[in-house]
Coordinates of C-alpha atoms and ligand atoms in Angstrom, one line a residue:
X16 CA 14.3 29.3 -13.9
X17 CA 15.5 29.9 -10.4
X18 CA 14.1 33.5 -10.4
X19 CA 10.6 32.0 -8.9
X20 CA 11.5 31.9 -5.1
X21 CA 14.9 33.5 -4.7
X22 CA 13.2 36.1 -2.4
X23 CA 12.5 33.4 0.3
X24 CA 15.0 31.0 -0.4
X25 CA 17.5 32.2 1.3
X26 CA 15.1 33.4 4.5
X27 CA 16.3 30.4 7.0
X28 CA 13.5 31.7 9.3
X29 CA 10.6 31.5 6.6
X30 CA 11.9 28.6 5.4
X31 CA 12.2 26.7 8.5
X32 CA 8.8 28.0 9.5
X33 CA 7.4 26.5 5.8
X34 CA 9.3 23.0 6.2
X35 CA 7.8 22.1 9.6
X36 CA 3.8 22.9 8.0
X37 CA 4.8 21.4 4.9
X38 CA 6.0 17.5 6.8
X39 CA 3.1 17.4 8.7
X40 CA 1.0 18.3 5.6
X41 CA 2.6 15.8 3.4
X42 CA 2.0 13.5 6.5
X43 CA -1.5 13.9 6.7
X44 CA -2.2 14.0 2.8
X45 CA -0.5 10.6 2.6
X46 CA 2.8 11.1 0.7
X47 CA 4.2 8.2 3.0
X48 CA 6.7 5.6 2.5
X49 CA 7.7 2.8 5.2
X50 CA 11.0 3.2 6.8
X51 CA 14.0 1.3 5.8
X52 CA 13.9 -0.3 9.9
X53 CA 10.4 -1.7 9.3
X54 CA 10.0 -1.9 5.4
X55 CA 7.4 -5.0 6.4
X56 CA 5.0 -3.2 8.5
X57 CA 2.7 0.1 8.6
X58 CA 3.1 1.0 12.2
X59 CA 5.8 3.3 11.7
X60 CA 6.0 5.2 8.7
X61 CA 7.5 8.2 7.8
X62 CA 6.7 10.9 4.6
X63 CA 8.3 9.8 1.4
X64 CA 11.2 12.8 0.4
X65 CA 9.7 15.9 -1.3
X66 CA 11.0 19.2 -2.2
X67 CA 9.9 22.6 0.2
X68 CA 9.3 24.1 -3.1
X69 CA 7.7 23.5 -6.6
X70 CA 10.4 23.4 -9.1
X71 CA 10.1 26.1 -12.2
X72 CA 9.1 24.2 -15.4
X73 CA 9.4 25.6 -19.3
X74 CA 5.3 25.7 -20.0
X75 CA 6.0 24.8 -23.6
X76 CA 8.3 21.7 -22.6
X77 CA 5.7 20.3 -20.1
X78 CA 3.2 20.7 -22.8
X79 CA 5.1 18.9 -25.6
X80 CA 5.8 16.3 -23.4
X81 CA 2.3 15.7 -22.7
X82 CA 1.8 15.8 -26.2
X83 CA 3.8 13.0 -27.5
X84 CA 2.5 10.5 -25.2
X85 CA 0.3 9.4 -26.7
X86 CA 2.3 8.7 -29.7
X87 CA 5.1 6.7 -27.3
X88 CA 1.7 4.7 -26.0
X89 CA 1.3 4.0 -29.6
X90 CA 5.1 3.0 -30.8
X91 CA 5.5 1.1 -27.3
X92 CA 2.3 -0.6 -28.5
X93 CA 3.8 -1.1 -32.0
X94 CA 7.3 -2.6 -30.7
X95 CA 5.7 -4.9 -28.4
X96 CA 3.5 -6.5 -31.5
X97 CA 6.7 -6.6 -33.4
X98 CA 8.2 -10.2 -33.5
X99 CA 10.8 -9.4 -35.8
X100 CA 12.0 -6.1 -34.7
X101 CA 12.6 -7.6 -31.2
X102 CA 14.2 -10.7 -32.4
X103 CA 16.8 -8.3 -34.5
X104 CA 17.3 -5.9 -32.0
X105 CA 17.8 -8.3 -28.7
X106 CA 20.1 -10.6 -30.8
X107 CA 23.2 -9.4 -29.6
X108 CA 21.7 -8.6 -26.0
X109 CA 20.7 -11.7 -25.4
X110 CA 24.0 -13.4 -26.4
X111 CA 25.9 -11.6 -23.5
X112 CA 22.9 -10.9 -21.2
X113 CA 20.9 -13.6 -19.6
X114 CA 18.3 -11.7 -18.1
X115 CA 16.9 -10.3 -21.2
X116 CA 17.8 -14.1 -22.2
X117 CA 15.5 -15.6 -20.4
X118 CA 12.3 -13.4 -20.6
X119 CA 12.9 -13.4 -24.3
X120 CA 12.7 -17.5 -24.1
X121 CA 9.2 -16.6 -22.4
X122 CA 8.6 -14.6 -25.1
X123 CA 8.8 -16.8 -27.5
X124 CA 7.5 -19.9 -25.9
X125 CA 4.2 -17.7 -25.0
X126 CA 4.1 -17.1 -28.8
X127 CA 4.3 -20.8 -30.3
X128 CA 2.4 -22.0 -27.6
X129 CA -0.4 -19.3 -28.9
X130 CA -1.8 -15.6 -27.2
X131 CA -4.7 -16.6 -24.7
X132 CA -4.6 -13.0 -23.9
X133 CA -6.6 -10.9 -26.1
X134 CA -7.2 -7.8 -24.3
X135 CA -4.0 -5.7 -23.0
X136 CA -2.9 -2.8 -21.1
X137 CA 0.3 -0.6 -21.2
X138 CA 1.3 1.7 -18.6
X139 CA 4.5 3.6 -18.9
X140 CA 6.4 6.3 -17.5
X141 CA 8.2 8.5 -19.9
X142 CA 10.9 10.7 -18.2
X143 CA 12.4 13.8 -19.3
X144 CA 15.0 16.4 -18.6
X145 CA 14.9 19.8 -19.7
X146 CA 18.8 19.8 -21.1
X147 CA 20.2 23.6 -21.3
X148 CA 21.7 24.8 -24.8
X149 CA 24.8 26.7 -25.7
X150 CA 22.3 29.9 -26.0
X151 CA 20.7 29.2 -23.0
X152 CA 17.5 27.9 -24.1
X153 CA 16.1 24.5 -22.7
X154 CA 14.9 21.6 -24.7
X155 CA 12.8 18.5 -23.8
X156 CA 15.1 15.5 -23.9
X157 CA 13.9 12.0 -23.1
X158 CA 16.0 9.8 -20.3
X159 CA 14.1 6.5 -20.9
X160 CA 10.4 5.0 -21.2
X161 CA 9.5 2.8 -18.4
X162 CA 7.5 0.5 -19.6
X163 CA 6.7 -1.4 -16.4
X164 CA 6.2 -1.3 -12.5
X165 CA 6.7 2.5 -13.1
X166 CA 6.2 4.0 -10.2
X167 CA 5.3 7.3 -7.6
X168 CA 2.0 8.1 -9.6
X169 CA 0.3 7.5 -6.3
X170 CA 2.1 9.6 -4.0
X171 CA 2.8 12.2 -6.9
X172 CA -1.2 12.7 -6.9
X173 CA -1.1 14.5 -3.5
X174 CA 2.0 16.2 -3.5
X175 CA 0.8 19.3 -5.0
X176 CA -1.5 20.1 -2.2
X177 CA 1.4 20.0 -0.2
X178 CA 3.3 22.5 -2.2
X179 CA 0.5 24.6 -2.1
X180 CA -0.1 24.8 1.5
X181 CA 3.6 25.7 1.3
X182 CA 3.3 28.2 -1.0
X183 CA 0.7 30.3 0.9
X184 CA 3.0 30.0 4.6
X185 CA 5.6 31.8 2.4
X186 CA 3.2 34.3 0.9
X187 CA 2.7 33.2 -2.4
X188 CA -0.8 32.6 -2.8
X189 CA -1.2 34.2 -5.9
X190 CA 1.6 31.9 -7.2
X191 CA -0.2 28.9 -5.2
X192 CA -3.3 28.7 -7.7
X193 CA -1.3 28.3 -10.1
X194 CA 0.1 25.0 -9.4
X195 CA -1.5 21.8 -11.5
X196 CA -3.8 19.4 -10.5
X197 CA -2.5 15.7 -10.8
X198 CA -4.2 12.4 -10.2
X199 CA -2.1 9.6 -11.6
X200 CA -3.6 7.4 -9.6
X201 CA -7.0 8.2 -11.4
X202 CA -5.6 7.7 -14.5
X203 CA -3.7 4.7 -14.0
X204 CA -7.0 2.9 -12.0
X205 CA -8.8 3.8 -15.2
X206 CA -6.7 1.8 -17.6
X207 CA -6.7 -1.2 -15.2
X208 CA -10.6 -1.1 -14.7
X209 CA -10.7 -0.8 -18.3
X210 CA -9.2 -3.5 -19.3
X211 CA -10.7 -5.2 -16.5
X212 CA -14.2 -4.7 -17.7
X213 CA -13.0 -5.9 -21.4
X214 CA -11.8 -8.9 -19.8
X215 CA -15.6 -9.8 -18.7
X216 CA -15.8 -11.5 -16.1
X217 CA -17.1 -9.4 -12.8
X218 CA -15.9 -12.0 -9.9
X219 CA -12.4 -11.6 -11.0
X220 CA -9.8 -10.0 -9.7
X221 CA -6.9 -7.3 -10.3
X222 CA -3.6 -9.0 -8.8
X223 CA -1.1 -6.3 -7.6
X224 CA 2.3 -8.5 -8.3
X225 CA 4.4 -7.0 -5.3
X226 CA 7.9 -7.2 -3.9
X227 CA 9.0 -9.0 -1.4
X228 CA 9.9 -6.0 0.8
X229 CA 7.0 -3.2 0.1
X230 CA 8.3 0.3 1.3
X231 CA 6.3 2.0 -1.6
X232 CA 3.2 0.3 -0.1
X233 CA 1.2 3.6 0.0
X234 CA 2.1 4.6 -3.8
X235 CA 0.3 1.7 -4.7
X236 CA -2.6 1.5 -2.3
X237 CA -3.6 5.0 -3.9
X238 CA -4.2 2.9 -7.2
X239 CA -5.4 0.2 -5.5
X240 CA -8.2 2.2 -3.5
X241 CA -9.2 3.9 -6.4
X242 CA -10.1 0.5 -8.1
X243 CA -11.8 -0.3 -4.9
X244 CA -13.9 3.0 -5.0
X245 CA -14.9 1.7 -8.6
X246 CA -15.9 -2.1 -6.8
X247 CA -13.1 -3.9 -8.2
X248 CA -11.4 -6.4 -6.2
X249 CA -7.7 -5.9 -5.9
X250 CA -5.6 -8.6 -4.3
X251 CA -1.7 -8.1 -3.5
X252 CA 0.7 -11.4 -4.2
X253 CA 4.3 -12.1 -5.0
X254 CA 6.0 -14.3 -7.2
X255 CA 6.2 -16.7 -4.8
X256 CA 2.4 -17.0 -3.7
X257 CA 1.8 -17.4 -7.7
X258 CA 4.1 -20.2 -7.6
X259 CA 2.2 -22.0 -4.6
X260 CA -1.4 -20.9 -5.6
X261 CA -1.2 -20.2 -8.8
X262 CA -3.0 -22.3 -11.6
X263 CA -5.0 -22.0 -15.4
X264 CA -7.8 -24.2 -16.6
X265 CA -7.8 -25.6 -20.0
X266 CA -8.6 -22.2 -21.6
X267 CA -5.7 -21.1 -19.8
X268 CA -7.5 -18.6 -17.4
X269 CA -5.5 -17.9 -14.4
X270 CA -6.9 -18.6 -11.1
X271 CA -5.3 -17.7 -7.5
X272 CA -6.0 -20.3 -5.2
X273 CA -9.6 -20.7 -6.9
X274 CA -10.2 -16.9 -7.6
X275 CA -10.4 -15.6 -10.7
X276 CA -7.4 -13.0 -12.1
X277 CA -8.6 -10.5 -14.6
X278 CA -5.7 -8.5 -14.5
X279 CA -1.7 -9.1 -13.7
X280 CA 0.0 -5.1 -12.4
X281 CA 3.4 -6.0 -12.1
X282 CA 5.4 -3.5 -9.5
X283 CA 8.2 -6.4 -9.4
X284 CA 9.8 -8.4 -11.7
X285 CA 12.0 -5.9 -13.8
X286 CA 15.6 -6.9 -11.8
X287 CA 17.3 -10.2 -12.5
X288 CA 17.7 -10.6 -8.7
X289 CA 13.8 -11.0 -7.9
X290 CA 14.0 -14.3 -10.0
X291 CA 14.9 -17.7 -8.8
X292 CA 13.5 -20.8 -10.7
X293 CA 10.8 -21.0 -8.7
X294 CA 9.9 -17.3 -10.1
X295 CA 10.5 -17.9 -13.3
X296 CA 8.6 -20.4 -13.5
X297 CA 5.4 -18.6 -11.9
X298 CA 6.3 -15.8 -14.7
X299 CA 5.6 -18.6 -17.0
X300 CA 2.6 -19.2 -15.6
X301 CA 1.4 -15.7 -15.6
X302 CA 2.5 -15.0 -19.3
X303 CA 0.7 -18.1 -21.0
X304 CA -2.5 -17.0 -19.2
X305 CA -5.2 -15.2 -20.3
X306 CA -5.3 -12.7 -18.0
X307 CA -4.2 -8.8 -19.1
X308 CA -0.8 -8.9 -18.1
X309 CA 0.8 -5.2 -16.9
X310 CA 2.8 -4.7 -19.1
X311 CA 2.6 -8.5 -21.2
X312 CA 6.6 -9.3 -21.6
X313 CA 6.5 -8.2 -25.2
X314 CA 5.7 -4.7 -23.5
X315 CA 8.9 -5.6 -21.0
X316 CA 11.0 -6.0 -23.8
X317 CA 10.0 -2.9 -25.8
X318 CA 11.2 -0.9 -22.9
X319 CA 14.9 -2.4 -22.9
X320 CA 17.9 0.3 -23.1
X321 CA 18.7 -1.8 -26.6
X322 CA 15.5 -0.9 -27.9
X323 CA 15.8 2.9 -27.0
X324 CA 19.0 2.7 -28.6
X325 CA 17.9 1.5 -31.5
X326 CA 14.7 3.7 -31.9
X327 CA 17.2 6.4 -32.4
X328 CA 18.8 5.1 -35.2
X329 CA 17.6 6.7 -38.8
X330 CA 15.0 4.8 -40.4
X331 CA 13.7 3.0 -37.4
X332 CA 10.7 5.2 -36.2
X333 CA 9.1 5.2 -39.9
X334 CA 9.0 1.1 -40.4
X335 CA 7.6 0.8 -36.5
X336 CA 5.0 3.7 -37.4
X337 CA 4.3 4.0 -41.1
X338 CA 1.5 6.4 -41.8
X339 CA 2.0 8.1 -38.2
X340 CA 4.7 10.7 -40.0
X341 CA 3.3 13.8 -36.8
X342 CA 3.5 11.0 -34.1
X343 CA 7.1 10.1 -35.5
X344 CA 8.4 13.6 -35.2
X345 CA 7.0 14.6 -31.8
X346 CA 8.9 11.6 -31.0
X347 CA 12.0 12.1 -32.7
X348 CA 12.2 15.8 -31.0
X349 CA 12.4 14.6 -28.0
X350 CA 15.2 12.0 -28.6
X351 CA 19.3 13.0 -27.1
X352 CA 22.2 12.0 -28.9
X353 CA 23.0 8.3 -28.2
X354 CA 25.6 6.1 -29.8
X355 CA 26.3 2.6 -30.2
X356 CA 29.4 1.3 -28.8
X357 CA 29.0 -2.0 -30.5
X358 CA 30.0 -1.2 -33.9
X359 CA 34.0 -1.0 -35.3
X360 CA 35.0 2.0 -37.0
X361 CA 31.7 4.6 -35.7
X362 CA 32.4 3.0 -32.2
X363 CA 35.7 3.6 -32.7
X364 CA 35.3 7.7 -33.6
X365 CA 32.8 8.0 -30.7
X366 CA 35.5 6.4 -28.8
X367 CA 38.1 8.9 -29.2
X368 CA 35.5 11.9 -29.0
X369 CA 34.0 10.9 -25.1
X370 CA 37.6 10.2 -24.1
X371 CA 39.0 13.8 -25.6
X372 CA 36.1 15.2 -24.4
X373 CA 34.2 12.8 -21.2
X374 CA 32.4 15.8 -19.7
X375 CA 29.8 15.3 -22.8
X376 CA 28.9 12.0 -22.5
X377 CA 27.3 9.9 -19.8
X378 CA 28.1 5.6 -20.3
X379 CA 24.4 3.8 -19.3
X380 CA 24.3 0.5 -19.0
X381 CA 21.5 -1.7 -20.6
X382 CA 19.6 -3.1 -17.8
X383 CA 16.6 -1.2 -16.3
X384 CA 17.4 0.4 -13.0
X385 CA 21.0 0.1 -13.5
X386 CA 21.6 3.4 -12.3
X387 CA 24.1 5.5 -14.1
X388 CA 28.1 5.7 -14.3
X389 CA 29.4 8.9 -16.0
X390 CA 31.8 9.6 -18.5
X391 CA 32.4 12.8 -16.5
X392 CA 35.6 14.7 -15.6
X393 CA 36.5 12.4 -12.7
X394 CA 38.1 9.1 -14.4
X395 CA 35.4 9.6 -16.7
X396 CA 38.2 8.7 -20.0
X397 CA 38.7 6.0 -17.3
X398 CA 35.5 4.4 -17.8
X399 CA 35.4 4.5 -21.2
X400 CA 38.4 3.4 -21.5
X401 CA 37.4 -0.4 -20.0
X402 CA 34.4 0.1 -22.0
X403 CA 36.5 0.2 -25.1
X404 CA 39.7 -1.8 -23.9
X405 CA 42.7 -0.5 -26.0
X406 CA 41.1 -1.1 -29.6
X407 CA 37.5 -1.8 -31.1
X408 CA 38.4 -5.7 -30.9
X409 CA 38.2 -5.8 -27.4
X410 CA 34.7 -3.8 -27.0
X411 CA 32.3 -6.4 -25.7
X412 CA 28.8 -6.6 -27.5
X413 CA 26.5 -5.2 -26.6
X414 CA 28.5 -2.5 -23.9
X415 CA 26.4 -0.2 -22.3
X416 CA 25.0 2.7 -24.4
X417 CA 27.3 5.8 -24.7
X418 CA 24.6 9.2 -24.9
X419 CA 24.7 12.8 -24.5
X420 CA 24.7 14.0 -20.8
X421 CA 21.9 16.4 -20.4
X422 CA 22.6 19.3 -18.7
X423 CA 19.5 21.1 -17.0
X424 CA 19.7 24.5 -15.3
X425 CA 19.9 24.0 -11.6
X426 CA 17.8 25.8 -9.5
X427 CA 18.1 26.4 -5.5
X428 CA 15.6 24.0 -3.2
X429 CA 15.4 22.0 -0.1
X430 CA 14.8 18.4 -0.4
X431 CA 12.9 17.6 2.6
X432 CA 14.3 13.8 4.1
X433 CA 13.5 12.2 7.4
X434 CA 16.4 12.5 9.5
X435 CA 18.4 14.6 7.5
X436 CA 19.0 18.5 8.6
X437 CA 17.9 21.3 6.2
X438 CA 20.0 22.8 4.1
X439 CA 19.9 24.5 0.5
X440 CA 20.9 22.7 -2.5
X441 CA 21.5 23.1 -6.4
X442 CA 18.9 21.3 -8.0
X443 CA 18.1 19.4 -11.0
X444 CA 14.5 18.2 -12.3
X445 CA 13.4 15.3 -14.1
X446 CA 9.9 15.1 -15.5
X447 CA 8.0 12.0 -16.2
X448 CA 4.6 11.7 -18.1
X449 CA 2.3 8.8 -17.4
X450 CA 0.5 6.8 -20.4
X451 CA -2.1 4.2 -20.2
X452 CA -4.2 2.6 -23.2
X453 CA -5.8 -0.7 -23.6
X454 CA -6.1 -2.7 -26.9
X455 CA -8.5 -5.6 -27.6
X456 CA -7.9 -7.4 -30.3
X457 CA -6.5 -4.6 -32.7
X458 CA -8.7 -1.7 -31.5
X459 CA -7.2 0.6 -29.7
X460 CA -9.8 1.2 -27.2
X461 CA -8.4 4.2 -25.0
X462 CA -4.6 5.9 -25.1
X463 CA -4.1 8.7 -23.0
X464 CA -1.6 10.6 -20.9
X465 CA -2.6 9.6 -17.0
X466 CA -0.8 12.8 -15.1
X467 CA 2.9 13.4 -14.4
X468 CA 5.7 13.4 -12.1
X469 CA 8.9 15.9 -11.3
X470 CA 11.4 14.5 -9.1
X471 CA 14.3 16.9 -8.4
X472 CA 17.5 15.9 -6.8
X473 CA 21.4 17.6 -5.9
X474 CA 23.5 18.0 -8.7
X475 CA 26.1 15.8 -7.1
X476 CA 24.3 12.5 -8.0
X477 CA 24.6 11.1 -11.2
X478 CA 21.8 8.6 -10.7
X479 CA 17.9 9.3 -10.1
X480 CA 15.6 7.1 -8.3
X481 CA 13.5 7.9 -5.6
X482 CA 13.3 4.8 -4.1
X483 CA 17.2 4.6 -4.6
X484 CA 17.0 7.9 -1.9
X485 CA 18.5 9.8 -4.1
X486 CA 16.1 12.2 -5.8
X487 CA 12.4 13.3 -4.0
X488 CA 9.2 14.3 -5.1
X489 CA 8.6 17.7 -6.6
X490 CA 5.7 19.7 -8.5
X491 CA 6.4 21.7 -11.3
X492 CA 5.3 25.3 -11.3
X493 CA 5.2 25.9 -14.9
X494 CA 7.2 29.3 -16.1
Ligands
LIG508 P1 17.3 3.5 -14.8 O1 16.2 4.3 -14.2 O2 16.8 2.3 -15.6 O3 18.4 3.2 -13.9 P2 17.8 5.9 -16.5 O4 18.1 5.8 -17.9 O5 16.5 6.4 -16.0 O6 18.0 4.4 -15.9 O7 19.0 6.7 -15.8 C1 19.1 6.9 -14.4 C2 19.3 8.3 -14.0 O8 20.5 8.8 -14.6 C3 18.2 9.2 -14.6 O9 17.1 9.3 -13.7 C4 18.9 10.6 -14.7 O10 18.9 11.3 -13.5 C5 20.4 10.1 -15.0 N1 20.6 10.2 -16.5 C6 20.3 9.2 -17.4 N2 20.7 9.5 -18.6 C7 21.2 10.8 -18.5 C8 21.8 11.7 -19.5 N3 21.9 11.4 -20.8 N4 22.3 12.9 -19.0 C9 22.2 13.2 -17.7 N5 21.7 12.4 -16.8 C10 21.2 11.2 -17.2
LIG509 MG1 15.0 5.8 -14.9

């Protein structure tokens, strides 16, 4: 896969040349983030990390993975409808963790109380890597499903011009038509006006529900402005402002300080550490009301690593999906080896495989944006050692999720960072696909996949995030 550019990669000149046209392009085609010294302001900004080149992509794996999104929009759909599959599968999380805990007591309250909402929306994120066989041939293997506040698929919509412009300074402009349109943001604004038209009433508003500290600002302006181009009226408020200005009226629609919210897009809200009571309590608020919640919590909880975990177990897929047997096996194919470490004598035998052999494994732990700790070669029989303790009695329930480490085929690049000096690295890709679809009711009214996302980061880091700084933004250049 790293055959595409090894003719310039190594041509410091060219590629310094490339680098310097391909900041200022990125500049002016918005890929921007705030900087970490002023994360509260827009006066200074600086371009969010991206790679000098588009990373090579199997075409078949980017094409399956844009073909089972729509059947993950469908099972996410599915789960989140699901009162008793939730209620088994969280049992034990919620015993030991009280994060889950506590959303799943809003769950539940929302539910006896009864649904105001009727229409809802679902925008997810599922990510990929393209994990290298014994033979040598790749294979698309999911990482996780995001099933809210996932983000990029603003700035991701204008990276690709970038990476052409950078394509032709290094003489590649045959190569340079071939690379993809992508407008996430379109997508993404779709599903929001959509269900914001369903929700029927044209004074009301879409309320961005944003951090505290907003350096991704500019990733969601791009969805924001495309609502505006389509005359909605988009407000941006945080937990806090819902607790001071938030209120329902006795059909339980949710007003902001006397306006009107038609739809809730949470980009916040996912971390235990965002919520104080005062939080919680405007989550409350937001989840009894009537307006289309982004995701609703039912959505939230779908997306858990539990749930994942238990998707993959036999049997599972068919009762959430029964009469979908195509959708279940797009689904299943894209599913990595992942083992519960809950269980006596199977955790037991999984046990003794990682530690005899940690380089195959990779330990993630339940909570979403946890990051990663490997079971690698490095105290990796370490970690799963105080995973395990010295016997099955001692393994806590639920531990984090014990799963196959994916091993893509790294490629040369330059990840492009303000401040940082340029130099080559061995890099590794991960894909995400973007899904949107709105139900009212029980109709399905649209499911589709909304664009995608490649971020690509060094080898040396277990982890992923881009807004944890450790991997940028990337196009794929399918192969
Ligand atoms: P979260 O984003 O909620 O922290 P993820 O499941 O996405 O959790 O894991 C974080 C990162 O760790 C991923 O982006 C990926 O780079 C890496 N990772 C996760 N699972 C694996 C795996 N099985 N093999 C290799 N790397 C992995
Ligand atoms: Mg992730």
């Amino acid at each position: 896969m790293a055959a595409a550019w090894q003719d310039v990669v190594r041509d410091s000149a060219a590629v310094r040349e490339a680098a310097a046209v391909a900041v200022d392009a990125a500049l002016l085609a918005g890929v921007l983030m705030r900087t970490g010294e002023q994360p509260h302001a827009s006066d200074v900004v600086n371009y969010a990390p991206f790679t000098l080149l588009p990373s090579a992509v199997p075409r078949a794996l980017f094409e399956q993975a844009y073909a089972v999104q729509q059947d993950f929009n469908l099972l996410v759909d599915a789960i989140s409808q699901n009162k008793e599959f939730l209620e088994q599968t969280l049992a034990s999380t919620i015993k030991v963790d009280d994060f889950t805990a506590r959303l799943f007591r809003i769950y539940l309250q929302v539910l006896e109380e009864g649904l105001a909402q009727t229409v809802f929306l679902g925008i997810n994120r599922s990510d990929y890597m393209f994990d290298c066989g014994l033979d040598g041939t790749a294979a698309l293997r999911q990482i996780e499903i995001n099933t809210i506040a996932a983000s990029f698929g603003g700035l991701t919509s204008r990276t690709a011009d970038v990476h052409r412009l950078v394509l032709k300074v290094l003489g590649k402009t045959e190569e340079a038509s071939h690379l993809l349109p992508n407008n996430p943001a379109k997508g993404l604004a779709l599903g929001i006006a959509k269900a914001w038209e369903l929700y029927g009433s044209p004074r009301a508003v879409v309320m961005f529900l944003v951090e505290e500290v907003q350096r991704n600002i500019f990733d969601q302006r791009c969805v924001e402005n495309e609502l505006w181009n389509r005359n909605i009226r988009v407000v941006r408020k945080r937990f806090r402002d819902v607790f001071e200005q938030g209120s329902l009226d006795a059909s339980r629609r949710l007003y902001m300080d006397g306006q009107e919210v038609a739809v809730v897009y949470y980009r916040e809200g996912y971390v235990p550490q965002v919520y104080d009571q005062q939080n919680w309590e405007a989550r409350l608020l937001l989840e009894r009301s009537r307006a289309v919640k982004c995701p609703d919590i039912a959505t939230q909880l779908a997306g858990t690593k539990k749930v994942q975990q238990e998707l993959s177990r036999p049997g599972t897929l068919e009762k959430l999906l029964p009469g979908h047997p195509e959708a279940i096996a797009r689904i299943r194919a894209t599913f990595a080896g992942l083992y519960s470490l809950d269980e006596g004598e199977e955790g037991d035998r999984i046990a003794a495989t990682a530690i005899a052999d940690p380089d195959r494994f990779v330990l993630k732990p339940q909570r979403e944006g946890g990051g990663m700790s490997w079971a690698g070669p490095l105290g990796g029989s370490i970690v799963v050692w105080a995973v395990f303790g010295t016997g099955s009695s001692s393994v806590p329930a639920p531990g984090p999720v014990l799963r196959d480490k994916l091993k893509p085929q790294p490629a040369l690049n330059y990840l492009l960072r303000a401040h940082s000096s340029l130099r080559v690295s061995e890099c590794i890709s991960e894909l995400g696909i973007f899904g949107v679809y709105v139900r009212q009711g029980q109709d399905l009214v649209l499911n589709r996949a909304a664009g995608h996302l490649l971020r690509t980061k060094a080898i040396e880091h277990a982890d992923g995030g881009v807004a944890a700084g450790v991997a940028v933004l990337d196009t794929p250049y399918l192969v």
